[in-house]
Amino acid sequence: MPVSCRISIDNRPEATDAIFQAVPRIGESVSLSIDGNTQDLRVSRVVHVTNGTLEGATIVVEVTTNIL
């Protein structure tokens, strides 16, 4: 079942949405299309945010262009 995640790159203020087959894990490499170019990024943090309901749950995946 696909998982929709909110993606934050290098703590930039803007974020984007991406769909994964499973929630990425910390340290994992993910490929994302950014400004029309595919980049390999490293997952640095995964945060589950909820507003009190399952329907309102959001997964925020922070990624970095830096090698960890």
mmCIF file of N, CA, C and O in Angstrom:
data_model
loop_
_atom_site.group_PDB
_atom_site.id
_atom_site.type_symbol
_atom_site.label_atom_id
_atom_site.label_comp_id
_atom_site.label_asym_id
_atom_site.label_seq_id
_atom_site.Cartn_x
_atom_site.Cartn_y
_atom_site.Cartn_z
ATOM 1 N N MET A 1 0.845 -1.179 0.000
ATOM 2 C CA MET A 1 0.000 0.000 0.000
ATOM 3 C C MET A 1 0.891 1.243 0.000
ATOM 4 O O MET A 1 1.742 1.402 0.872
ATOM 5 N N PRO A 2 0.747 2.104 -0.977
ATOM 6 C CA PRO A 2 1.572 3.314 -1.054
ATOM 7 C C PRO A 2 1.363 4.237 0.149
ATOM 8 O O PRO A 2 0.276 4.317 0.705
ATOM 9 N N VAL A 3 2.441 4.911 0.526
ATOM 10 C CA VAL A 3 2.422 5.822 1.656
ATOM 11 C C VAL A 3 2.780 7.217 1.156
ATOM 12 O O VAL A 3 3.824 7.410 0.535
ATOM 13 N N SER A 4 1.914 8.185 1.423
ATOM 14 C CA SER A 4 2.185 9.569 1.051
ATOM 15 C C SER A 4 2.952 10.246 2.180
ATOM 16 O O SER A 4 2.560 10.168 3.343
ATOM 17 N N CYS A 5 4.065 10.889 1.832
ATOM 18 C CA CYS A 5 4.906 11.549 2.822
ATOM 19 C C CYS A 5 5.161 12.988 2.403
ATOM 20 O O CYS A 5 5.199 13.315 1.227
ATOM 21 N N ARG A 6 5.346 13.837 3.386
ATOM 22 C CA ARG A 6 5.749 15.225 3.163
ATOM 23 C C ARG A 6 7.269 15.241 3.231
ATOM 24 O O ARG A 6 7.856 14.743 4.184
ATOM 25 N N ILE A 7 7.938 15.800 2.225
ATOM 26 C CA ILE A 7 9.391 15.767 2.144
ATOM 27 C C ILE A 7 9.970 17.153 2.399
ATOM 28 O O ILE A 7 9.563 18.131 1.780
ATOM 29 N N SER A 8 10.928 17.217 3.314
ATOM 30 C CA SER A 8 11.655 18.449 3.615
ATOM 31 C C SER A 8 13.123 18.189 3.274
ATOM 32 O O SER A 8 13.732 17.265 3.801
ATOM 33 N N ILE A 9 13.688 19.014 2.364
ATOM 34 C CA ILE A 9 15.058 18.814 1.912
ATOM 35 C C ILE A 9 15.982 19.830 2.586
ATOM 36 O O ILE A 9 15.792 21.037 2.438
ATOM 37 N N ASP A 10 16.985 19.322 3.300
ATOM 38 C CA ASP A 10 17.992 20.166 3.957
ATOM 39 C C ASP A 10 17.367 21.301 4.770
ATOM 40 O O ASP A 10 17.852 22.424 4.765
ATOM 41 N N ASN A 11 16.268 21.030 5.436
ATOM 42 C CA ASN A 11 15.571 22.000 6.293
ATOM 43 C C ASN A 11 15.146 23.266 5.558
ATOM 44 O O ASN A 11 15.053 24.341 6.152
ATOM 45 N N ARG A 12 14.905 23.162 4.261
ATOM 46 C CA ARG A 12 14.385 24.304 3.504
ATOM 47 C C ARG A 12 12.953 24.577 3.944
ATOM 48 O O ARG A 12 12.235 23.658 4.345
ATOM 49 N N PRO A 13 12.507 25.820 3.854
ATOM 50 C CA PRO A 13 11.138 26.143 4.301
ATOM 51 C C PRO A 13 10.061 25.503 3.433
ATOM 52 O O PRO A 13 8.992 25.170 3.930
ATOM 53 N N GLU A 14 10.325 25.316 2.135
ATOM 54 C CA GLU A 14 9.323 24.691 1.281
ATOM 55 C C GLU A 14 9.430 23.170 1.395
ATOM 56 O O GLU A 14 10.496 22.629 1.663
ATOM 57 N N ALA A 15 8.309 22.517 1.212
ATOM 58 C CA ALA A 15 8.261 21.062 1.291
ATOM 59 C C ALA A 15 7.473 20.552 0.095
ATOM 60 O O ALA A 15 6.743 21.297 -0.552
ATOM 61 N N THR A 16 7.619 19.289 -0.192
ATOM 62 C CA THR A 16 6.914 18.668 -1.311
ATOM 63 C C THR A 16 6.333 17.339 -0.855
ATOM 64 O O THR A 16 6.703 16.838 0.210
ATOM 65 N N ASP A 17 5.439 16.786 -1.627
ATOM 66 C CA ASP A 17 4.850 15.490 -1.308
ATOM 67 C C ASP A 17 5.456 14.420 -2.199
ATOM 68 O O ASP A 17 5.796 14.678 -3.354
ATOM 69 N N ALA A 18 5.593 13.221 -1.672
ATOM 70 C CA ALA A 18 6.095 12.087 -2.446
ATOM 71 C C ALA A 18 5.386 10.829 -1.964
ATOM 72 O O ALA A 18 4.954 10.742 -0.815
ATOM 73 N N ILE A 19 5.271 9.869 -2.853
ATOM 74 C CA ILE A 19 4.634 8.593 -2.512
ATOM 75 C C ILE A 19 5.699 7.507 -2.565
ATOM 76 O O ILE A 19 6.454 7.399 -3.527
ATOM 77 N N PHE A 20 5.751 6.705 -1.486
ATOM 78 C CA PHE A 20 6.690 5.595 -1.374
ATOM 79 C C PHE A 20 5.910 4.301 -1.187
ATOM 80 O O PHE A 20 4.765 4.318 -0.743
ATOM 81 N N GLN A 21 6.540 3.185 -1.477
ATOM 82 C CA GLN A 21 5.915 1.879 -1.250
ATOM 83 C C GLN A 21 5.916 1.528 0.237
ATOM 84 O O GLN A 21 5.070 0.772 0.699
ATOM 85 N N ALA A 22 6.861 2.086 0.986
ATOM 86 C CA ALA A 22 6.950 1.917 2.437
ATOM 87 C C ALA A 22 7.598 3.178 2.986
ATOM 88 O O ALA A 22 8.291 3.888 2.257
ATOM 89 N N VAL A 23 7.384 3.453 4.256
ATOM 90 C CA VAL A 23 7.981 4.642 4.871
ATOM 91 C C VAL A 23 9.502 4.470 4.866
ATOM 92 O O VAL A 23 10.014 3.451 5.334
ATOM 93 N N PRO A 24 10.233 5.439 4.304
ATOM 94 C CA PRO A 24 11.698 5.334 4.288
ATOM 95 C C PRO A 24 12.263 5.328 5.707
ATOM 96 O O PRO A 24 11.696 5.924 6.621
ATOM 97 N N ARG A 25 13.385 4.667 5.877
ATOM 98 C CA ARG A 25 14.049 4.598 7.185
ATOM 99 C C ARG A 25 15.236 5.550 7.224
ATOM 100 O O ARG A 25 15.826 5.877 6.205
ATOM 101 N N ILE A 26 15.593 5.962 8.430
ATOM 102 C CA ILE A 26 16.749 6.841 8.621
ATOM 103 C C ILE A 26 17.994 6.156 8.060
ATOM 104 O O ILE A 26 18.229 4.971 8.303
ATOM 105 N N GLY A 27 18.776 6.914 7.297
ATOM 106 C CA GLY A 27 19.995 6.390 6.690
ATOM 107 C C GLY A 27 19.786 5.818 5.303
ATOM 108 O O GLY A 27 20.738 5.600 4.563
ATOM 109 N N GLU A 28 18.545 5.580 4.937
ATOM 110 C CA GLU A 28 18.223 5.017 3.627
ATOM 111 C C GLU A 28 18.395 6.076 2.537
ATOM 112 O O GLU A 28 18.196 7.263 2.768
ATOM 113 N N SER A 29 18.760 5.647 1.345
ATOM 114 C CA SER A 29 18.876 6.539 0.202
ATOM 115 C C SER A 29 17.571 6.490 -0.588
ATOM 116 O O SER A 29 17.029 5.411 -0.821
ATOM 117 N N VAL A 30 17.055 7.668 -0.965
ATOM 118 C CA VAL A 30 15.836 7.747 -1.768
ATOM 119 C C VAL A 30 16.104 8.618 -2.989
ATOM 120 O O VAL A 30 16.899 9.550 -2.934
ATOM 121 N N SER A 31 15.456 8.303 -4.096
ATOM 122 C CA SER A 31 15.578 9.109 -5.313
ATOM 123 C C SER A 31 14.313 9.930 -5.470
ATOM 124 O O SER A 31 13.207 9.390 -5.435
ATOM 125 N N LEU A 32 14.484 11.233 -5.623
ATOM 126 C CA LEU A 32 13.351 12.140 -5.786
ATOM 127 C C LEU A 32 13.602 13.073 -6.957
ATOM 128 O O LEU A 32 14.740 13.465 -7.218
ATOM 129 N N SER A 33 12.534 13.437 -7.649
ATOM 130 C CA SER A 33 12.623 14.408 -8.725
ATOM 131 C C SER A 33 12.500 15.799 -8.117
ATOM 132 O O SER A 33 11.488 16.137 -7.512
ATOM 133 N N ILE A 34 13.544 16.617 -8.280
ATOM 134 C CA ILE A 34 13.573 17.964 -7.738
ATOM 135 C C ILE A 34 13.864 18.921 -8.885
ATOM 136 O O ILE A 34 14.903 18.821 -9.538
ATOM 137 N N ASP A 35 12.923 19.811 -9.131
ATOM 138 C CA ASP A 35 13.048 20.769 -10.233
ATOM 139 C C ASP A 35 13.327 20.064 -11.560
ATOM 140 O O ASP A 35 14.128 20.518 -12.373
ATOM 141 N N GLY A 36 12.704 18.908 -11.775
ATOM 142 C CA GLY A 36 12.855 18.178 -13.022
ATOM 143 C C GLY A 36 14.069 17.275 -13.089
ATOM 144 O O GLY A 36 14.243 16.540 -14.055
ATOM 145 N N ASN A 37 14.924 17.307 -12.070
ATOM 146 C CA ASN A 37 16.120 16.459 -12.033
ATOM 147 C C ASN A 37 15.982 15.429 -10.924
ATOM 148 O O ASN A 37 15.566 15.759 -9.814
ATOM 149 N N THR A 38 16.346 14.191 -11.208
ATOM 150 C CA THR A 38 16.306 13.150 -10.184
ATOM 151 C C THR A 38 17.574 13.224 -9.351
ATOM 152 O O THR A 38 18.673 13.285 -9.894
ATOM 153 N N GLN A 39 17.395 13.251 -8.020
ATOM 154 C CA GLN A 39 18.534 13.305 -7.098
ATOM 155 C C GLN A 39 18.434 12.170 -6.104
ATOM 156 O O GLN A 39 17.338 11.796 -5.673
ATOM 157 N N ASP A 40 19.579 11.620 -5.717
ATOM 158 C CA ASP A 40 19.647 10.645 -4.642
ATOM 159 C C ASP A 40 19.888 11.407 -3.352
ATOM 160 O O ASP A 40 20.836 12.185 -3.250
ATOM 161 N N LEU A 41 19.017 11.207 -2.382
ATOM 162 C CA LEU A 41 19.089 11.906 -1.104
ATOM 163 C C LEU A 41 19.108 10.891 0.031
ATOM 164 O O LEU A 41 18.614 9.774 -0.105
ATOM 165 N N ARG A 42 19.653 11.285 1.178
ATOM 166 C CA ARG A 42 19.738 10.411 2.340
ATOM 167 C C ARG A 42 18.693 10.845 3.362
ATOM 168 O O ARG A 42 18.573 12.020 3.674
ATOM 169 N N VAL A 43 17.932 9.892 3.906
ATOM 170 C CA VAL A 43 16.921 10.187 4.923
ATOM 171 C C VAL A 43 17.629 10.473 6.241
ATOM 172 O O VAL A 43 18.412 9.660 6.734
ATOM 173 N N SER A 44 17.364 11.653 6.811
ATOM 174 C CA SER A 44 18.001 12.025 8.075
ATOM 175 C C SER A 44 17.030 11.975 9.251
ATOM 176 O O SER A 44 17.458 11.884 10.403
ATOM 177 N N ARG A 45 15.724 12.015 8.966
ATOM 178 C CA ARG A 45 14.751 12.014 10.068
ATOM 179 C C ARG A 45 13.377 11.645 9.519
ATOM 180 O O ARG A 45 13.018 12.025 8.416
ATOM 181 N N VAL A 46 12.606 10.909 10.296
ATOM 182 C CA VAL A 46 11.224 10.566 9.952
ATOM 183 C C VAL A 46 10.357 10.913 11.158
ATOM 184 O O VAL A 46 10.623 10.469 12.271
ATOM 185 N N VAL A 47 9.339 11.743 10.923
ATOM 186 C CA VAL A 47 8.475 12.206 12.015
ATOM 187 C C VAL A 47 7.028 11.905 11.660
ATOM 188 O O VAL A 47 6.572 12.229 10.566
ATOM 189 N N HIS A 48 6.314 11.280 12.581
ATOM 190 C CA HIS A 48 4.892 11.034 12.411
ATOM 191 C C HIS A 48 4.140 12.109 13.185
ATOM 192 O O HIS A 48 4.306 12.237 14.395
ATOM 193 N N VAL A 49 3.345 12.906 12.476
ATOM 194 C CA VAL A 49 2.607 14.008 13.073
ATOM 195 C C VAL A 49 1.120 13.697 12.941
ATOM 196 O O VAL A 49 0.655 13.314 11.882
ATOM 197 N N THR A 50 0.371 13.874 13.995
ATOM 198 C CA THR A 50 -1.061 13.627 13.928
ATOM 199 C C THR A 50 -1.825 14.759 14.571
ATOM 200 O O THR A 50 -1.341 15.417 15.477
ATOM 201 N N ASN A 51 -3.008 14.983 14.087
ATOM 202 C CA ASN A 51 -3.870 16.005 14.686
ATOM 203 C C ASN A 51 -4.930 15.355 15.569
ATOM 204 O O ASN A 51 -5.946 15.952 15.861
ATOM 205 N N GLY A 52 -4.699 14.113 15.954
ATOM 206 C CA GLY A 52 -5.631 13.422 16.844
ATOM 207 C C GLY A 52 -6.487 12.383 16.147
ATOM 208 O O GLY A 52 -7.197 11.640 16.803
ATOM 209 N N THR A 53 -6.424 12.318 14.812
ATOM 210 C CA THR A 53 -7.201 11.315 14.087
ATOM 211 C C THR A 53 -6.298 10.590 13.104
ATOM 212 O O THR A 53 -5.298 11.133 12.638
ATOM 213 N N LEU A 54 -6.637 9.359 12.766
ATOM 214 C CA LEU A 54 -5.841 8.614 11.802
ATOM 215 C C LEU A 54 -5.890 9.261 10.428
ATOM 216 O O LEU A 54 -4.913 9.270 9.690
ATOM 217 N N GLU A 55 -7.029 9.843 10.073
ATOM 218 C CA GLU A 55 -7.163 10.481 8.770
ATOM 219 C C GLU A 55 -6.284 11.718 8.660
ATOM 220 O O GLU A 55 -5.888 12.113 7.575
ATOM 221 N N GLY A 56 -5.985 12.358 9.785
ATOM 222 C CA GLY A 56 -5.179 13.569 9.771
ATOM 223 C C GLY A 56 -3.700 13.316 9.981
ATOM 224 O O GLY A 56 -2.923 14.252 10.068
ATOM 225 N N ALA A 57 -3.294 12.050 10.056
ATOM 226 C CA ALA A 57 -1.894 11.733 10.308
ATOM 227 C C ALA A 57 -1.046 12.089 9.095
ATOM 228 O O ALA A 57 -1.460 11.944 7.961
ATOM 229 N N THR A 58 0.149 12.577 9.359
ATOM 230 C CA THR A 58 1.084 12.946 8.310
ATOM 231 C C THR A 58 2.456 12.383 8.662
ATOM 232 O O THR A 58 2.851 12.375 9.818
ATOM 233 N N ILE A 59 3.170 11.945 7.654
ATOM 234 C CA ILE A 59 4.544 11.484 7.844
ATOM 235 C C ILE A 59 5.453 12.504 7.170
ATOM 236 O O ILE A 59 5.330 12.763 5.972
ATOM 237 N N VAL A 60 6.353 13.088 7.945
ATOM 238 C CA VAL A 60 7.305 14.052 7.421
ATOM 239 C C VAL A 60 8.656 13.353 7.336
ATOM 240 O O VAL A 60 9.140 12.820 8.332
ATOM 241 N N VAL A 61 9.235 13.343 6.148
ATOM 242 C CA VAL A 61 10.535 12.720 5.934
ATOM 243 C C VAL A 61 11.521 13.838 5.616
ATOM 244 O O VAL A 61 11.360 14.559 4.634
ATOM 245 N N GLU A 62 12.519 13.996 6.477
ATOM 246 C CA GLU A 62 13.562 14.994 6.231
ATOM 247 C C GLU A 62 14.718 14.289 5.546
ATOM 248 O O GLU A 62 15.171 13.238 5.999
ATOM 249 N N VAL A 63 15.163 14.871 4.426
ATOM 250 C CA VAL A 63 16.272 14.286 3.671
ATOM 251 C C VAL A 63 17.376 15.332 3.513
ATOM 252 O O VAL A 63 17.157 16.513 3.656
ATOM 253 N N THR A 64 18.572 14.845 3.213
ATOM 254 C CA THR A 64 19.713 15.731 3.056
ATOM 255 C C THR A 64 20.485 15.381 1.794
ATOM 256 O O THR A 64 20.507 14.223 1.372
ATOM 257 N N THR A 65 21.085 16.380 1.192
ATOM 258 C CA THR A 65 21.949 16.157 0.034
ATOM 259 C C THR A 65 23.354 15.810 0.492
ATOM 260 O O THR A 65 24.175 15.374 -0.306
ATOM 261 N N ASN A 66 23.634 15.965 1.788
ATOM 262 C CA ASN A 66 24.964 15.677 2.339
ATOM 263 C C ASN A 66 25.099 14.190 2.643
ATOM 264 O O ASN A 66 24.143 13.543 3.044
ATOM 265 N N ILE A 67 26.269 13.675 2.496
ATOM 266 C CA ILE A 67 26.548 12.286 2.860
ATOM 267 C C ILE A 67 26.650 12.215 4.375
ATOM 268 O O ILE A 67 27.352 12.999 4.995
ATOM 269 N N LEU A 68 25.969 11.262 4.963
ATOM 270 C CA LEU A 68 26.020 11.117 6.426
ATOM 271 C C LEU A 68 27.122 10.162 6.814
ATOM 272 O O LEU A 68 27.440 9.250 6.168
#
